[in-house]
């Protein structure tokens, strides 16, 4: 999935990803992911934007908390709900460095998020097209549009920088003595 999943016009989707505001918000999400990496967390960061203002930020906290549900999106939603009614999310866009997982995509759909912009796909747990399409499958809640590929290479490199190192909080870690950082990023196939 590159851009404009769930039937969005590809040309419009590419223009959307080139928009300066979208780039600014994704850079803010990348900053959150860098903070996560510096804290020995899986480097996923996000920001929620409403009316041109960031109203919530989050980064993964699964390693520190030993709680697998402490994903960047859910942390940010929790923060937002401390200040706003949940209906504010109907007018809010999410910018996240990695495609939301199935759990997060389900929560975003239930909260009726307006749109999601992400950096790289999540080929193992993706809930917006990487594995399942929770955001657009027939259901009770309104589907939401998804735009992938915004600063894709930067998001991939953050993940690679994390996974090349040992993760002491991971179950049964595999030895990584001979691992090297792969900096080659293959182009998307259209």
PDB file of C-alpha atoms in Angstrom, residues 28-184:
ATOM      1  CA  UNK A  28       6.569  16.113  14.532  1.00  0.00           C
ATOM      2  CA  UNK A  29       5.600  12.421  14.622  1.00  0.00           C
ATOM      3  CA  UNK A  30       9.150  11.477  13.585  1.00  0.00           C
ATOM      4  CA  UNK A  31      10.461  13.612  16.473  1.00  0.00           C
ATOM      5  CA  UNK A  32       8.302  11.587  18.861  1.00  0.00           C
ATOM      6  CA  UNK A  33       9.663   8.367  17.322  1.00  0.00           C
ATOM      7  CA  UNK A  34      13.231   9.638  17.850  1.00  0.00           C
ATOM      8  CA  UNK A  35      12.374  10.224  21.525  1.00  0.00           C
ATOM      9  CA  UNK A  36      11.047   6.670  21.739  1.00  0.00           C
ATOM     10  CA  UNK A  37      14.255   5.324  20.205  1.00  0.00           C
ATOM     11  CA  UNK A  38      16.337   7.329  22.700  1.00  0.00           C
ATOM     12  CA  UNK A  39      14.268   5.683  25.475  1.00  0.00           C
ATOM     13  CA  UNK A  40      14.897   2.147  24.132  1.00  0.00           C
ATOM     14  CA  UNK A  41      11.331   1.879  22.851  1.00  0.00           C
ATOM     15  CA  UNK A  42      10.191   0.698  19.444  1.00  0.00           C
ATOM     16  CA  UNK A  43      10.456   4.000  17.542  1.00  0.00           C
ATOM     17  CA  UNK A  44       6.848   4.768  16.735  1.00  0.00           C
ATOM     18  CA  UNK A  45       5.603   8.303  17.279  1.00  0.00           C
ATOM     19  CA  UNK A  46       2.424  10.154  16.451  1.00  0.00           C
ATOM     20  CA  UNK A  47       0.613  13.452  16.626  1.00  0.00           C
ATOM     21  CA  UNK A  48      -3.107  14.188  16.399  1.00  0.00           C
ATOM     22  CA  UNK A  49      -3.980  17.412  14.578  1.00  0.00           C
ATOM     23  CA  UNK A  50      -7.232  19.373  14.751  1.00  0.00           C
ATOM     24  CA  UNK A  51      -7.759  22.696  12.989  1.00  0.00           C
ATOM     25  CA  UNK A  52      -4.039  23.074  12.332  1.00  0.00           C
ATOM     26  CA  UNK A  53      -3.048  22.483  15.966  1.00  0.00           C
ATOM     27  CA  UNK A  54      -1.407  19.434  17.531  1.00  0.00           C
ATOM     28  CA  UNK A  55      -3.785  18.360  20.312  1.00  0.00           C
ATOM     29  CA  UNK A  56      -2.083  15.101  21.269  1.00  0.00           C
ATOM     30  CA  UNK A  57       1.286  13.367  21.005  1.00  0.00           C
ATOM     31  CA  UNK A  58       2.407   9.866  21.747  1.00  0.00           C
ATOM     32  CA  UNK A  59       5.284   7.442  21.483  1.00  0.00           C
ATOM     33  CA  UNK A  60       5.488   3.747  22.207  1.00  0.00           C
ATOM     34  CA  UNK A  61       5.909   2.828  25.861  1.00  0.00           C
ATOM     35  CA  UNK A  62       5.651  -0.961  25.712  1.00  0.00           C
ATOM     36  CA  UNK A  63       9.174  -1.765  26.906  1.00  0.00           C
ATOM     37  CA  UNK A  64       9.261   0.542  29.916  1.00  0.00           C
ATOM     38  CA  UNK A  65       5.723  -0.283  31.051  1.00  0.00           C
ATOM     39  CA  UNK A  66       5.882  -3.975  30.057  1.00  0.00           C
ATOM     40  CA  UNK A  67       2.384  -3.397  28.693  1.00  0.00           C
ATOM     41  CA  UNK A  68       1.779  -4.393  25.069  1.00  0.00           C
ATOM     42  CA  UNK A  69      -1.149  -1.985  24.725  1.00  0.00           C
ATOM     43  CA  UNK A  70       0.936   1.144  25.341  1.00  0.00           C
ATOM     44  CA  UNK A  71       1.180   2.068  21.661  1.00  0.00           C
ATOM     45  CA  UNK A  72       1.822   5.661  20.582  1.00  0.00           C
ATOM     46  CA  UNK A  73      -1.713   6.149  19.235  1.00  0.00           C
ATOM     47  CA  UNK A  74      -3.433   4.897  22.388  1.00  0.00           C
ATOM     48  CA  UNK A  75      -1.216   6.981  24.646  1.00  0.00           C
ATOM     49  CA  UNK A  76      -2.031  10.092  22.619  1.00  0.00           C
ATOM     50  CA  UNK A  77      -5.775   9.297  22.602  1.00  0.00           C
ATOM     51  CA  UNK A  78      -5.689   8.882  26.372  1.00  0.00           C
ATOM     52  CA  UNK A  79      -4.049  12.302  26.693  1.00  0.00           C
ATOM     53  CA  UNK A  80      -6.587  13.908  24.350  1.00  0.00           C
ATOM     54  CA  UNK A  81      -9.528  12.420  26.263  1.00  0.00           C
ATOM     55  CA  UNK A  82      -8.175  14.050  29.426  1.00  0.00           C
ATOM     56  CA  UNK A  83      -8.841  17.470  27.872  1.00  0.00           C
ATOM     57  CA  UNK A  84     -11.536  16.973  25.214  1.00  0.00           C
ATOM     58  CA  UNK A  85     -14.713  15.043  24.531  1.00  0.00           C
ATOM     59  CA  UNK A  86     -14.191  11.963  22.359  1.00  0.00           C
ATOM     60  CA  UNK A  87     -16.172  13.637  19.552  1.00  0.00           C
ATOM     61  CA  UNK A  88     -13.167  15.919  18.914  1.00  0.00           C
ATOM     62  CA  UNK A  89     -11.524  12.959  17.170  1.00  0.00           C
ATOM     63  CA  UNK A  90     -14.158  13.154  14.396  1.00  0.00           C
ATOM     64  CA  UNK A  91     -12.431  16.406  13.319  1.00  0.00           C
ATOM     65  CA  UNK A  92      -8.881  15.190  13.925  1.00  0.00           C
ATOM     66  CA  UNK A  93      -6.177  13.673  11.728  1.00  0.00           C
ATOM     67  CA  UNK A  94      -3.517  11.250  12.918  1.00  0.00           C
ATOM     68  CA  UNK A  95       0.097  11.388  11.707  1.00  0.00           C
ATOM     69  CA  UNK A  96       2.027   8.284  12.751  1.00  0.00           C
ATOM     70  CA  UNK A  97       5.417   6.979  11.677  1.00  0.00           C
ATOM     71  CA  UNK A  98       4.267   3.364  11.208  1.00  0.00           C
ATOM     72  CA  UNK A  99       0.937   2.084   9.914  1.00  0.00           C
ATOM     73  CA  UNK A 100      -1.409   1.569  12.891  1.00  0.00           C
ATOM     74  CA  UNK A 101      -1.613  -2.013  14.109  1.00  0.00           C
ATOM     75  CA  UNK A 102      -4.905  -3.906  14.114  1.00  0.00           C
ATOM     76  CA  UNK A 103      -5.624  -2.895  17.724  1.00  0.00           C
ATOM     77  CA  UNK A 104      -4.954   0.804  17.106  1.00  0.00           C
ATOM     78  CA  UNK A 105      -6.803   0.859  13.771  1.00  0.00           C
ATOM     79  CA  UNK A 106      -9.844  -0.594  15.513  1.00  0.00           C
ATOM     80  CA  UNK A 107      -9.714   2.060  18.237  1.00  0.00           C
ATOM     81  CA  UNK A 108      -9.277   4.811  15.629  1.00  0.00           C
ATOM     82  CA  UNK A 109     -12.308   3.569  13.741  1.00  0.00           C
ATOM     83  CA  UNK A 110     -14.417   3.377  16.888  1.00  0.00           C
ATOM     84  CA  UNK A 111     -13.410   6.948  17.773  1.00  0.00           C
ATOM     85  CA  UNK A 112     -14.215   7.929  14.150  1.00  0.00           C
ATOM     86  CA  UNK A 113     -10.883   9.566  13.365  1.00  0.00           C
ATOM     87  CA  UNK A 114     -11.107  11.797  10.285  1.00  0.00           C
ATOM     88  CA  UNK A 115      -7.970  10.531   8.460  1.00  0.00           C
ATOM     89  CA  UNK A 116      -4.670   8.730   9.046  1.00  0.00           C
ATOM     90  CA  UNK A 117      -1.286   9.554   7.487  1.00  0.00           C
ATOM     91  CA  UNK A 118       1.577   7.145   8.105  1.00  0.00           C
ATOM     92  CA  UNK A 119       5.217   6.693   7.167  1.00  0.00           C
ATOM     93  CA  UNK A 120       5.849   3.005   6.510  1.00  0.00           C
ATOM     94  CA  UNK A 121       3.650  -0.045   6.285  1.00  0.00           C
ATOM     95  CA  UNK A 122       3.377  -2.581   9.081  1.00  0.00           C
ATOM     96  CA  UNK A 123       3.729  -5.915   7.296  1.00  0.00           C
ATOM     97  CA  UNK A 124       3.296  -7.966  10.481  1.00  0.00           C
ATOM     98  CA  UNK A 125       0.456  -6.249  12.364  1.00  0.00           C
ATOM     99  CA  UNK A 126      -0.910  -3.508  10.083  1.00  0.00           C
ATOM    100  CA  UNK A 127      -4.571  -2.701  10.494  1.00  0.00           C
ATOM    101  CA  UNK A 128      -4.967  -0.262   7.605  1.00  0.00           C
ATOM    102  CA  UNK A 129      -3.994  -2.510   4.719  1.00  0.00           C
ATOM    103  CA  UNK A 130      -0.687  -4.095   5.780  1.00  0.00           C
ATOM    104  CA  UNK A 131      -2.407  -7.237   7.134  1.00  0.00           C
ATOM    105  CA  UNK A 132      -6.069  -6.334   7.632  1.00  0.00           C
ATOM    106  CA  UNK A 133      -8.105  -3.351   6.465  1.00  0.00           C
ATOM    107  CA  UNK A 134      -9.885  -2.523   9.718  1.00  0.00           C
ATOM    108  CA  UNK A 135     -10.226   1.091   8.583  1.00  0.00           C
ATOM    109  CA  UNK A 136     -12.389   0.239   5.572  1.00  0.00           C
ATOM    110  CA  UNK A 137     -13.940  -3.202   6.111  1.00  0.00           C
ATOM    111  CA  UNK A 138     -17.738  -3.210   6.264  1.00  0.00           C
ATOM    112  CA  UNK A 139     -18.872  -2.537   9.791  1.00  0.00           C
ATOM    113  CA  UNK A 140     -20.868  -0.358  12.106  1.00  0.00           C
ATOM    114  CA  UNK A 141     -18.394   2.520  12.411  1.00  0.00           C
ATOM    115  CA  UNK A 142     -17.585   5.014   9.655  1.00  0.00           C
ATOM    116  CA  UNK A 143     -14.492   4.046   7.594  1.00  0.00           C
ATOM    117  CA  UNK A 144     -11.597   6.511   7.458  1.00  0.00           C
ATOM    118  CA  UNK A 145      -9.154   7.363   4.658  1.00  0.00           C
ATOM    119  CA  UNK A 146      -5.518   6.336   4.935  1.00  0.00           C
ATOM    120  CA  UNK A 147      -2.469   7.840   3.232  1.00  0.00           C
ATOM    121  CA  UNK A 148       0.785   5.876   3.496  1.00  0.00           C
ATOM    122  CA  UNK A 149       4.338   6.628   2.459  1.00  0.00           C
ATOM    123  CA  UNK A 150       4.900  10.058   4.034  1.00  0.00           C
ATOM    124  CA  UNK A 151       8.608  10.062   5.017  1.00  0.00           C
ATOM    125  CA  UNK A 152       8.597   6.297   4.523  1.00  0.00           C
ATOM    126  CA  UNK A 153      12.379   5.950   4.339  1.00  0.00           C
ATOM    127  CA  UNK A 154      12.922   7.870   7.580  1.00  0.00           C
ATOM    128  CA  UNK A 155      10.363   5.708   9.382  1.00  0.00           C
ATOM    129  CA  UNK A 156      11.960   2.503   8.096  1.00  0.00           C
ATOM    130  CA  UNK A 157      15.442   3.630   9.166  1.00  0.00           C
ATOM    131  CA  UNK A 158      14.212   4.429  12.689  1.00  0.00           C
ATOM    132  CA  UNK A 159      12.848   0.895  12.984  1.00  0.00           C
ATOM    133  CA  UNK A 160      16.047  -0.602  11.600  1.00  0.00           C
ATOM    134  CA  UNK A 161      18.154   1.393  14.053  1.00  0.00           C
ATOM    135  CA  UNK A 162      16.076  -0.082  16.878  1.00  0.00           C
ATOM    136  CA  UNK A 163      16.008  -3.681  15.681  1.00  0.00           C
ATOM    137  CA  UNK A 164      19.723  -3.864  14.919  1.00  0.00           C
ATOM    138  CA  UNK A 165      20.369  -3.529  18.674  1.00  0.00           C
ATOM    139  CA  UNK A 166      19.549  -5.897  21.522  1.00  0.00           C
ATOM    140  CA  UNK A 167      16.142  -5.394  23.163  1.00  0.00           C
ATOM    141  CA  UNK A 168      16.448  -6.550  26.759  1.00  0.00           C
ATOM    142  CA  UNK A 169      12.678  -6.347  27.268  1.00  0.00           C
ATOM    143  CA  UNK A 170      11.819  -8.637  24.354  1.00  0.00           C
ATOM    144  CA  UNK A 171      10.934 -12.268  25.111  1.00  0.00           C
ATOM    145  CA  UNK A 172      13.679 -14.761  24.266  1.00  0.00           C
ATOM    146  CA  UNK A 173      16.023 -12.340  22.508  1.00  0.00           C
ATOM    147  CA  UNK A 174      17.960 -13.706  19.570  1.00  0.00           C
ATOM    148  CA  UNK A 175      21.699 -13.002  19.416  1.00  0.00           C
ATOM    149  CA  UNK A 176      22.444 -10.014  17.189  1.00  0.00           C
ATOM    150  CA  UNK A 177      26.230  -9.921  17.333  1.00  0.00           C
ATOM    151  CA  UNK A 178      26.663 -10.123  13.580  1.00  0.00           C
ATOM    152  CA  UNK A 179      23.763  -7.880  12.592  1.00  0.00           C
ATOM    153  CA  UNK A 180      24.500  -4.854  10.501  1.00  0.00           C
ATOM    154  CA  UNK A 181      22.312  -1.887   9.723  1.00  0.00           C
ATOM    155  CA  UNK A 182      20.852  -2.246   6.239  1.00  0.00           C
ATOM    156  CA  UNK A 183      20.505   1.221   4.730  1.00  0.00           C
ATOM    157  CA  UNK A 184      19.108   0.129   1.353  1.00  0.00           C
TER     158      UNK A 184
END
